[in-house]
CSV table of C-alpha atoms in Angstrom, one decimal:
chain,number,residue,atom,x,y,z
A,1,MET,CA,-21.7,0.6,-92.6
A,2,PRO,CA,-22.7,-2.5,-90.7
A,3,HIS,CA,-25.5,-1.5,-88.4
A,4,ASP,CA,-24.7,-4.0,-85.6
A,5,ASP,CA,-21.1,-5.1,-85.7
A,6,PRO,CA,-20.9,-8.2,-83.5
A,7,ASP,CA,-17.1,-7.5,-83.2
A,8,HIS,CA,-17.1,-3.9,-81.9
A,9,PRO,CA,-13.8,-2.1,-82.4
A,10,HIS,CA,-13.9,-0.8,-78.8
A,11,ALA,CA,-13.2,-4.4,-77.6
A,12,LEU,CA,-9.7,-4.0,-79.0
A,13,LEU,CA,-8.8,-1.5,-76.3
A,14,PRO,CA,-7.5,-2.6,-72.9
A,15,PRO,CA,-10.3,-3.8,-70.5
A,16,ASP,CA,-9.4,-1.4,-67.6
A,17,PRO,CA,-11.3,1.9,-68.3
A,18,ALA,CA,-8.5,4.2,-67.1
A,19,LEU,CA,-6.1,2.4,-69.5
A,20,ARG,CA,-8.7,2.5,-72.2
A,21,VAL,CA,-9.0,6.2,-72.2
A,22,LYS,CA,-5.2,6.5,-71.9
A,23,ALA,CA,-4.8,4.3,-75.0
A,24,LEU,CA,-7.3,6.4,-77.0
A,25,GLU,CA,-5.7,9.6,-75.9
A,26,THR,CA,-2.3,8.3,-76.9
A,27,ILE,CA,-3.4,7.2,-80.4
A,28,LEU,CA,-5.2,10.4,-81.1
A,29,THR,CA,-2.4,12.6,-79.8
A,30,ARG,CA,0.2,10.8,-81.8
A,31,LYS,CA,-1.8,11.4,-84.9
A,32,GLY,CA,-2.3,15.0,-84.2
A,33,LEU,CA,-6.0,14.6,-83.7
A,34,VAL,CA,-6.1,15.6,-80.1
A,35,ASP,CA,-4.1,18.3,-78.3
A,36,PRO,CA,-3.6,17.1,-74.6
A,37,ALA,CA,-3.6,20.8,-73.5
A,38,ALA,CA,-7.1,21.1,-75.0
A,39,LEU,CA,-8.3,18.1,-72.9
A,40,ASP,CA,-6.9,19.9,-69.8
A,41,ALA,CA,-8.7,23.1,-70.8
A,42,ILE,CA,-12.0,21.2,-71.3
A,43,ILE,CA,-11.7,19.5,-67.9
A,44,ASP,CA,-10.8,22.8,-66.2
A,45,MET,CA,-13.9,24.4,-67.8
A,46,TYR,CA,-16.3,21.9,-66.3
A,47,GLN,CA,-14.5,21.3,-63.1
A,48,SER,CA,-14.0,24.9,-62.1
A,49,ARG,CA,-15.9,27.3,-64.3
A,50,ILE,CA,-19.2,26.0,-65.6
A,51,GLY,CA,-21.4,24.6,-62.8
A,52,PRO,CA,-24.6,25.0,-60.8
A,53,ARG,CA,-23.6,28.4,-59.4
A,54,ASN,CA,-24.5,29.7,-62.8
A,55,GLY,CA,-28.1,28.4,-62.6
A,56,ALA,CA,-28.3,29.6,-58.9
A,57,GLN,CA,-27.5,33.2,-60.0
A,58,VAL,CA,-30.3,33.0,-62.6
A,59,VAL,CA,-32.8,31.6,-60.1
A,60,ALA,CA,-32.0,34.2,-57.4
A,61,ARG,CA,-32.3,37.0,-59.8
A,62,ALA,CA,-35.7,35.7,-61.0
A,63,TRP,CA,-36.8,35.8,-57.3
A,64,VAL,CA,-36.0,39.5,-56.8
A,65,ASP,CA,-36.7,40.9,-60.3
A,66,ALA,CA,-40.2,40.4,-61.7
A,67,ASP,CA,-39.3,41.6,-65.2
A,68,PHE,CA,-36.3,39.3,-65.4
A,69,ARG,CA,-38.5,36.4,-64.2
A,70,ALA,CA,-41.1,37.1,-66.8
A,71,ARG,CA,-38.5,37.2,-69.6
A,72,LEU,CA,-36.8,34.0,-68.2
A,73,LEU,CA,-40.0,32.1,-68.3
A,74,SER,CA,-41.2,33.4,-71.7
A,75,ASN,CA,-38.1,33.8,-73.8
A,76,PRO,CA,-34.9,32.9,-71.9
A,77,MET,CA,-32.3,32.6,-74.6
A,78,PRO,CA,-31.6,36.4,-75.1
A,79,LEU,CA,-31.3,36.8,-71.4
A,80,LEU,CA,-29.0,33.7,-70.9
A,81,ARG,CA,-26.8,34.8,-73.8
A,82,ASP,CA,-26.4,38.2,-72.2
A,83,LEU,CA,-25.3,36.6,-69.0
A,84,GLY,CA,-22.8,34.4,-70.8
A,85,PHE,CA,-24.7,31.2,-69.9
A,86,TYR,CA,-25.1,30.0,-73.5
A,87,GLY,CA,-23.1,27.1,-75.0
A,88,ARG,CA,-22.9,23.4,-75.6
A,89,GLN,CA,-25.9,21.5,-74.2
A,90,GLY,CA,-27.7,24.8,-73.4
A,91,GLU,CA,-28.6,26.1,-76.8
A,92,HIS,CA,-32.3,25.8,-76.3
A,93,MET,CA,-33.3,26.4,-72.7
A,94,VAL,CA,-36.8,26.3,-71.3
A,95,VAL,CA,-37.3,27.3,-67.7
A,96,VAL,CA,-40.3,25.8,-65.9
A,97,GLU,CA,-41.7,27.3,-62.7
A,98,ASN,CA,-42.6,25.5,-59.6
A,99,THR,CA,-45.9,26.6,-58.0
A,100,PRO,CA,-48.0,25.4,-55.1
A,101,GLN,CA,-50.0,23.5,-57.8
A,102,THR,CA,-47.2,22.0,-59.9
A,103,HIS,CA,-43.8,20.6,-59.0
A,104,ASN,CA,-41.4,20.1,-62.0
A,105,MET,CA,-38.7,17.6,-62.3
A,106,VAL,CA,-36.3,16.9,-65.1
A,107,VAL,CA,-34.9,13.6,-66.4
A,108,CYS,CA,-33.4,12.1,-69.6
A,109,THR,CA,-34.6,8.5,-69.9
A,110,LEU,CA,-32.8,7.8,-73.2
A,111,CYS,CA,-29.4,9.1,-72.2
A,112,SER,CA,-28.3,12.0,-69.9
A,113,CYS,CA,-29.3,15.3,-71.4
A,114,TYR,CA,-28.7,18.1,-69.0
A,115,PRO,CA,-28.3,22.0,-69.2
A,116,TRP,CA,-24.5,22.2,-69.0
A,117,PRO,CA,-24.0,26.0,-69.2
A,118,LEU,CA,-26.3,26.4,-66.2
A,119,LEU,CA,-25.7,23.3,-64.1
A,120,GLY,CA,-22.4,21.8,-65.4
A,121,ILE,CA,-21.8,18.1,-65.8
A,122,PRO,CA,-24.7,16.0,-64.3
A,123,PRO,CA,-24.1,14.2,-61.0
A,124,GLY,CA,-23.8,10.4,-61.1
A,125,TRP,CA,-27.3,9.7,-59.9
A,126,TYR,CA,-28.8,11.7,-62.7
A,127,LYS,CA,-27.1,9.4,-65.2
A,128,SER,CA,-27.9,6.2,-63.3
A,129,ASP,CA,-30.2,3.6,-64.6
A,130,ALA,CA,-32.4,3.8,-61.5
A,131,TYR,CA,-33.1,7.5,-62.0
A,132,ARG,CA,-33.6,7.2,-65.7
A,133,ALA,CA,-36.0,4.3,-65.3
A,134,ARG,CA,-38.0,5.5,-62.3
A,135,ALA,CA,-38.3,9.3,-62.5
A,136,VAL,CA,-41.1,9.1,-65.1
A,137,ARG,CA,-43.1,6.2,-63.6
A,138,GLU,CA,-42.8,7.0,-59.9
A,139,PRO,CA,-41.5,10.5,-59.4
A,140,ARG,CA,-42.9,10.8,-55.9
A,141,LYS,CA,-41.1,7.7,-54.7
A,142,VAL,CA,-37.9,9.1,-56.3
A,143,LEU,CA,-38.5,12.5,-54.6
A,144,ALA,CA,-38.9,10.7,-51.2
A,145,GLU,CA,-35.4,9.2,-51.7
A,146,PHE,CA,-34.1,12.7,-52.0
A,147,GLY,CA,-36.0,13.6,-48.8
A,148,VAL,CA,-38.7,15.7,-50.6
A,149,GLU,CA,-42.3,15.2,-49.8
A,150,LEU,CA,-44.8,17.4,-51.7
A,151,PRO,CA,-47.9,18.9,-50.1
A,152,ALA,CA,-51.2,17.1,-50.9
A,153,GLY,CA,-52.6,18.9,-54.0
A,154,THR,CA,-49.3,19.5,-55.7
A,155,ALA,CA,-49.1,17.7,-59.1
A,156,VAL,CA,-45.8,16.4,-60.4
A,157,ARG,CA,-44.8,17.3,-64.0
A,158,VAL,CA,-41.8,15.3,-65.2
A,159,TRP,CA,-39.9,16.6,-68.2
A,160,ASP,CA,-38.2,13.9,-70.2
A,161,SER,CA,-35.5,15.6,-72.2
A,162,THR,CA,-35.9,13.7,-75.5
A,163,ALA,CA,-34.7,16.5,-77.9
A,164,GLU,CA,-32.1,19.3,-77.7
A,165,ILE,CA,-34.4,21.4,-75.5
A,166,ARG,CA,-32.9,21.6,-72.0
A,167,TYR,CA,-35.0,22.3,-69.0
A,168,LEU,CA,-34.2,24.2,-65.8
A,169,VAL,CA,-36.6,24.2,-62.8
A,170,LEU,CA,-37.3,27.6,-61.2
A,171,PRO,CA,-38.0,26.6,-57.6
A,172,MET,CA,-40.2,28.5,-55.3
A,173,ARG,CA,-38.5,31.2,-53.2
A,174,PRO,CA,-38.3,29.9,-49.6
A,175,GLU,CA,-40.2,31.8,-46.9
A,176,GLY,CA,-38.3,34.0,-44.5
A,177,THR,CA,-36.0,35.4,-47.3
A,178,ASP,CA,-37.5,38.8,-47.7
A,179,GLY,CA,-34.5,40.9,-46.8
A,180,LEU,CA,-31.9,38.8,-48.7
A,181,GLY,CA,-30.0,40.0,-51.7
A,182,VAL,CA,-29.3,38.1,-54.9
A,183,ASP,CA,-26.0,36.6,-53.7
A,184,ALA,CA,-27.4,35.4,-50.4
A,185,LEU,CA,-30.5,34.0,-52.2
A,186,ALA,CA,-28.2,32.2,-54.7
A,187,ASP,CA,-26.5,30.4,-51.8
A,188,LEU,CA,-29.9,28.8,-51.0
A,189,VAL,CA,-30.3,27.4,-54.5
A,190,SER,CA,-29.1,23.9,-54.7
A,191,ARG,CA,-28.3,22.0,-57.9
A,192,ASP,CA,-31.0,19.5,-57.1
A,193,SER,CA,-33.6,22.2,-56.6
A,194,MET,CA,-33.0,23.2,-60.3
A,195,ILE,CA,-33.4,19.6,-61.4
A,196,GLY,CA,-36.5,19.3,-59.3
A,197,THR,CA,-35.3,16.6,-57.0
A,198,GLY,CA,-34.6,19.0,-54.2
A,199,LEU,CA,-35.9,22.2,-52.7
A,200,PRO,CA,-34.0,25.4,-52.0
A,201,ALA,CA,-32.5,25.6,-48.5
A,202,ARG,CA,-34.2,27.6,-45.8
A,203,PRO,CA,-32.1,30.7,-44.7
A,204,GLU,CA,-31.4,29.3,-41.2
A,205,ALA,CA,-30.2,26.0,-42.6
A,206,ALA,CA,-28.0,27.5,-45.4
B,1,MET,CA,-38.8,-2.9,-80.4
B,2,THR,CA,-36.3,-0.3,-79.0
B,3,ARG,CA,-32.8,-0.8,-77.7
B,4,VAL,CA,-31.4,-1.3,-74.2
B,5,HIS,CA,-30.9,2.4,-73.5
B,6,ASP,CA,-34.7,3.0,-73.7
B,7,MET,CA,-35.3,2.3,-70.0
B,8,GLY,CA,-38.0,4.9,-68.9
B,9,GLY,CA,-40.5,3.1,-66.7
B,10,ARG,CA,-38.5,-0.1,-66.3
B,11,PHE,CA,-38.8,-2.0,-63.1
B,12,GLY,CA,-35.9,-3.5,-61.1
B,13,ASP,CA,-33.3,-0.8,-60.8
B,14,GLY,CA,-33.6,-0.3,-57.1
B,15,ALA,CA,-33.0,2.8,-55.1
B,16,ILE,CA,-31.4,6.0,-56.3
B,17,ARG,CA,-28.3,7.1,-54.4
B,18,PRO,CA,-28.2,10.9,-54.2
B,19,GLU,CA,-24.8,12.5,-53.9
B,20,PRO,CA,-23.8,15.6,-51.8
B,21,GLU,CA,-23.9,18.8,-53.8
B,22,ASP,CA,-20.2,19.3,-53.2
B,23,ALA,CA,-19.2,15.8,-54.5
B,24,PRO,CA,-16.4,16.1,-57.1
B,25,VAL,CA,-17.6,16.8,-60.6
B,26,PHE,CA,-15.6,13.8,-61.8
B,27,ALA,CA,-15.5,10.8,-59.4
B,28,GLU,CA,-12.3,9.5,-61.1
B,29,ASP,CA,-9.6,11.2,-63.1
B,30,TRP,CA,-10.3,9.0,-66.0
B,31,HIS,CA,-13.9,10.2,-66.1
B,32,ALA,CA,-12.7,13.7,-66.8
B,33,ARG,CA,-10.3,12.4,-69.5
B,34,ALA,CA,-13.1,10.4,-71.1
B,35,LEU,CA,-15.4,13.4,-71.3
B,36,ALA,CA,-12.6,15.6,-72.7
B,37,VAL,CA,-11.4,13.1,-75.3
B,38,THR,CA,-15.0,12.6,-76.4
B,39,LEU,CA,-15.6,16.3,-76.9
B,40,ALA,CA,-12.3,16.7,-78.6
B,41,GLY,CA,-13.1,13.7,-80.9
B,42,GLY,CA,-16.4,15.3,-81.8
B,43,ALA,CA,-14.7,18.5,-82.7
B,44,LEU,CA,-13.0,16.7,-85.6
B,45,GLY,CA,-16.4,17.1,-87.3
B,46,GLN,CA,-16.8,13.5,-88.5
B,47,TRP,CA,-20.2,12.9,-86.8
B,48,ASN,CA,-23.1,14.8,-85.3
B,49,ILE,CA,-24.7,14.4,-81.9
B,50,ASP,CA,-27.3,12.0,-83.1
B,51,ILE,CA,-24.7,9.7,-84.6
B,52,SER,CA,-22.8,9.7,-81.4
B,53,ARG,CA,-25.8,8.9,-79.3
B,54,HIS,CA,-26.7,6.1,-81.6
B,55,ALA,CA,-23.1,4.7,-81.3
B,56,ARG,CA,-23.7,4.3,-77.5
B,57,GLU,CA,-27.1,2.9,-78.0
B,58,ARG,CA,-25.8,0.3,-80.4
B,59,LEU,CA,-23.4,-1.2,-77.9
B,60,ALA,CA,-24.3,-4.9,-77.3
B,61,PRO,CA,-27.0,-5.0,-74.5
B,62,LYS,CA,-24.6,-6.9,-72.2
B,63,ASP,CA,-22.0,-4.2,-72.7
B,64,TYR,CA,-24.4,-1.4,-72.2
B,65,ALA,CA,-25.6,-2.9,-68.9
B,66,ARG,CA,-22.2,-3.7,-67.5
B,67,PHE,CA,-20.3,-0.5,-68.6
B,68,SER,CA,-20.3,2.5,-66.3
B,69,TYR,CA,-21.4,5.8,-67.8
B,70,TYR,CA,-18.1,7.0,-69.2
B,71,GLU,CA,-17.2,3.5,-70.3
B,72,LYS,CA,-20.2,3.8,-72.7
B,73,TRP,CA,-18.8,7.1,-73.9
B,74,LEU,CA,-15.4,5.6,-74.6
B,75,ALA,CA,-16.8,2.5,-76.3
B,76,GLY,CA,-19.0,4.7,-78.5
B,77,LEU,CA,-16.1,7.0,-79.3
B,78,ALA,CA,-13.8,4.1,-80.2
B,79,ASP,CA,-16.4,2.5,-82.4
B,80,LEU,CA,-17.2,5.8,-84.2
B,81,LEU,CA,-13.6,6.6,-84.8
B,82,VAL,CA,-13.2,3.3,-86.7
B,83,GLN,CA,-16.7,3.4,-88.3
B,84,GLN,CA,-16.0,6.9,-89.7
B,85,GLY,CA,-12.6,6.0,-90.9
B,86,VAL,CA,-10.6,8.3,-88.6
B,87,LEU,CA,-8.7,5.3,-87.1
B,88,THR,CA,-8.3,1.7,-88.0
B,89,ARG,CA,-8.8,-1.4,-86.0
B,90,ASP,CA,-5.0,-1.8,-86.1
B,91,ASP,CA,-4.6,1.6,-84.5
B,92,LEU,CA,-6.8,0.6,-81.6
B,93,ALA,CA,-5.2,-2.8,-81.2
B,94,ASP,CA,-1.7,-1.3,-80.8
B,95,PRO,CA,-1.8,2.2,-79.3
B,96,ASP,CA,2.0,2.4,-79.0
B,97,ALA,CA,2.8,1.3,-82.6
B,98,PRO,CA,4.6,3.9,-84.6
B,99,SER,CA,2.2,5.4,-87.1
B,100,GLY,CA,3.1,5.4,-90.8
B,101,HIS,CA,0.5,7.9,-91.7
B,102,ASP,CA,1.4,11.0,-89.8
B,103,PRO,CA,0.3,13.6,-90.0
B,104,HIS,CA,-3.3,12.5,-90.1
B,105,PRO,CA,-5.4,14.2,-92.8
B,106,LEU,CA,-7.8,15.6,-90.1
B,107,ALA,CA,-5.0,16.9,-87.9
B,108,ASP,CA,-5.7,20.5,-88.9
B,109,ARG,CA,-9.1,20.1,-87.5
B,110,ALA,CA,-7.9,19.2,-84.0
B,111,LEU,CA,-9.3,21.3,-81.2
B,112,ARG,CA,-6.6,23.5,-79.8
B,113,ALA,CA,-6.4,24.5,-76.2
B,114,ASP,CA,-6.9,28.2,-77.0
B,115,ALA,CA,-10.1,27.4,-78.9
B,116,VAL,CA,-11.8,25.4,-76.2
B,117,ALA,CA,-13.6,28.1,-74.4
B,118,ALA,CA,-15.0,29.6,-77.7
B,119,THR,CA,-16.0,26.2,-79.0
B,120,LEU,CA,-17.9,25.2,-75.9
B,121,ALA,CA,-19.5,28.7,-75.8
B,122,LYS,CA,-20.6,28.4,-79.4
B,123,GLY,CA,-22.5,25.2,-78.9
B,124,GLY,CA,-24.4,23.4,-81.6
B,125,PRO,CA,-27.9,24.6,-82.0
B,126,ALA,CA,-30.4,22.1,-83.5
B,127,ASP,CA,-33.1,24.6,-84.6
B,128,ARG,CA,-33.5,25.1,-88.4
B,129,ASP,CA,-35.8,26.7,-90.8
B,130,GLY,CA,-38.6,24.3,-91.8
B,131,PRO,CA,-42.3,23.7,-92.3
B,132,ALA,CA,-44.9,25.5,-90.2
B,133,PRO,CA,-46.2,23.5,-87.3
B,134,SER,CA,-49.4,21.5,-87.8
B,135,PHE,CA,-50.3,21.5,-84.1
B,136,ALA,CA,-50.8,24.2,-81.5
B,137,PRO,CA,-50.8,24.3,-77.7
B,138,GLY,CA,-54.0,22.5,-76.5
B,139,ASP,CA,-54.2,20.1,-79.4
B,140,ARG,CA,-54.6,16.5,-78.7
B,141,VAL,CA,-52.1,14.2,-80.4
B,142,ARG,CA,-51.3,10.5,-80.4
B,143,THR,CA,-47.8,9.1,-80.7
B,144,ARG,CA,-46.9,6.5,-83.3
B,145,ALA,CA,-47.8,3.0,-82.3
B,146,ARG,CA,-44.2,1.7,-82.2
B,147,ALA,CA,-41.2,3.6,-80.9
B,148,GLU,CA,-39.1,2.7,-83.8
B,149,ASN,CA,-37.1,4.4,-86.5
B,150,VAL,CA,-39.2,4.3,-89.7
B,151,PHE,CA,-36.2,4.6,-92.0
B,152,VAL,CA,-33.7,2.1,-90.6
B,153,PRO,CA,-34.7,-1.1,-88.6
B,154,GLY,CA,-33.2,-0.7,-85.1
B,155,GLY,CA,-32.2,2.8,-85.9
B,156,HIS,CA,-32.0,5.9,-83.7
B,157,THR,CA,-35.3,7.5,-82.5
B,158,ARG,CA,-36.2,9.7,-79.6
B,159,LEU,CA,-39.6,8.4,-78.9
B,160,PRO,CA,-39.3,6.2,-75.8
B,161,ALA,CA,-41.3,2.9,-75.7
B,162,TYR,CA,-43.2,4.0,-72.6
B,163,ALA,CA,-44.8,6.8,-74.7
B,164,GLN,CA,-45.7,4.8,-77.8
B,165,GLY,CA,-49.3,4.8,-78.9
B,166,VAL,CA,-50.4,7.2,-76.2
B,167,THR,CA,-52.6,10.4,-76.5
B,168,GLY,CA,-51.4,13.6,-74.9
B,169,THR,CA,-51.7,17.4,-75.2
B,170,VAL,CA,-49.4,19.8,-76.9
B,171,VAL,CA,-48.0,22.3,-74.3
B,172,LEU,CA,-45.2,24.0,-76.2
B,173,VAL,CA,-44.2,24.5,-79.9
B,174,HIS,CA,-40.4,24.7,-80.1
B,175,GLY,CA,-40.0,25.6,-83.8
B,176,CYS,CA,-38.3,23.3,-86.3
B,177,HIS,CA,-35.4,21.0,-85.1
B,178,VAL,CA,-33.1,18.5,-86.8
B,179,LEU,CA,-34.8,15.1,-86.9
B,180,PRO,CA,-32.5,12.6,-85.1
B,181,ASP,CA,-34.1,9.6,-86.8
B,182,SER,CA,-32.7,11.0,-90.1
B,183,ALA,CA,-29.6,12.8,-89.0
B,184,ALA,CA,-28.2,9.7,-87.1
B,185,HIS,CA,-28.1,7.7,-90.3
B,186,GLY,CA,-26.6,10.1,-92.8
B,187,ARG,CA,-30.0,10.9,-94.3
B,188,GLY,CA,-29.8,14.6,-93.8
B,189,GLU,CA,-31.2,16.9,-91.1
B,190,ALA,CA,-34.8,16.8,-92.3
B,191,PRO,CA,-36.0,19.4,-89.8
B,192,GLU,CA,-39.5,19.2,-88.5
B,193,PRO,CA,-41.6,21.1,-86.0
B,194,LEU,CA,-40.9,19.9,-82.4
B,195,TYR,CA,-43.4,20.0,-79.6
B,196,ALA,CA,-43.5,19.5,-75.9
B,197,VAL,CA,-46.4,17.0,-75.3
B,198,ALA,CA,-47.9,16.3,-71.9
B,199,PHE,CA,-49.2,12.9,-71.1
B,200,GLY,CA,-51.3,12.0,-68.0
B,201,ALA,CA,-49.5,9.5,-65.7
B,202,HIS,CA,-52.8,7.5,-65.8
B,203,ASP,CA,-52.4,7.1,-69.6
B,204,LEU,CA,-48.8,5.9,-69.3
B,205,TRP,CA,-48.7,3.7,-66.3
B,206,GLN,CA,-50.7,0.8,-64.8
B,207,ALA,CA,-50.4,2.3,-61.3
B,208,PRO,CA,-49.9,6.1,-61.5
B,209,GLU,CA,-48.8,7.7,-58.3
B,210,GLY,CA,-50.9,10.9,-58.5
B,211,SER,CA,-54.1,11.7,-60.4
B,212,GLY,CA,-52.9,15.1,-61.8
B,213,ASP,CA,-49.3,13.9,-62.5
B,214,GLU,CA,-47.9,14.3,-66.0
B,215,VAL,CA,-44.9,13.4,-68.0
B,216,VAL,CA,-43.8,15.9,-70.8
B,217,LEU,CA,-41.7,14.7,-73.8
B,218,ASP,CA,-40.3,16.6,-76.7
B,219,LEU,CA,-41.5,15.0,-79.9
B,220,TRP,CA,-41.2,15.7,-83.6
B,221,GLU,CA,-44.2,16.1,-85.8
B,222,SER,CA,-43.7,12.8,-87.7
B,223,TYR,CA,-44.0,11.0,-84.3
B,224,LEU,CA,-47.5,12.4,-83.9
B,225,GLU,CA,-51.0,12.3,-85.4
B,226,ARG,CA,-54.0,14.4,-84.5
B,227,ALA,CA,-56.3,12.8,-81.9
B,228,GLU,CA,-59.8,13.8,-81.1
């Protein structure tokens, strides 16, 4: 195969991206290679069923259950499988814990790797050139753009997802949440707090 | 020399624009279709994830820079469908032409709606049996001097240029995983031990932000040599 084809086949498709995807879908459907109902099912899955509420449930449970937390940090896959949070782009999860000493943050500088079964499809900013380029070199400036300022003495550890390992940040439990149950705690856990570009909400602000 | 997708550490991209947590998952309807048709195309089994990543990376730099995210996916998908012989250039040039080859030989592999949930839930694990790891947590290792594929000039690799020729510390041993540098080019899976390696920001950047800050990358054993 030619390694760099100066005349890429994709250029044969219409220039407008919405028409381009329509053209590909039409060709593939006519040849029996794509079932349009399967496309609808995939979209429904990621639009309505698989998203950051999955991750938030896991985080909240780790906050209230010390044994669950220990297993989540040391060997998460059996746990996540049992919860039904296994699947495409989440086959090899590692959960990294924020502490007063270390703040974790996740990026994929080479593409857009992201833990789909726990967080769904990544937001636009996660896939942007600016985030991919800057998160590794100046994470503190990036955090400031998300409104996050870390205490002096907290080191930043940025995880660049260069393999099929997917990372989830376990944020610190906010103060003033002692009486809350798992569901109420999960409501405080934002998507961004599990990527490491945000912090969980405080109970009064939730 | 790496390709245009290897942008970690690059200057000039400007501010990040965070989105509200409740923003739509797909900003445009065609984004959703592009994701779905890409996954359905992958389900035909004519390429692996490393080949599909490399198809996007191989876009001309000017296309990579001007295409939005899902346009890159679509372009990579169209190029792969032709490269792997699933479609022809004529098919792409005239989507509404009556096809003389129906049914397609791969049609029985098409992902059906009732199989979507199970297929997504099954995933595609990358861990394999393979050699025992040479390094352990705490070991000091140096990355190869050039972030390049050693089998194929300009080929796929997962060592970013910003981390080439740098010394760091192994923090996790992940077991053996498929080597993308091989699997992206039809050279077999060639599984190798995979490690999370932490690098001090001061070893990566001219002007690190914090003295204790680190970047951790997942790197295959052949990317690394022991450092003292």
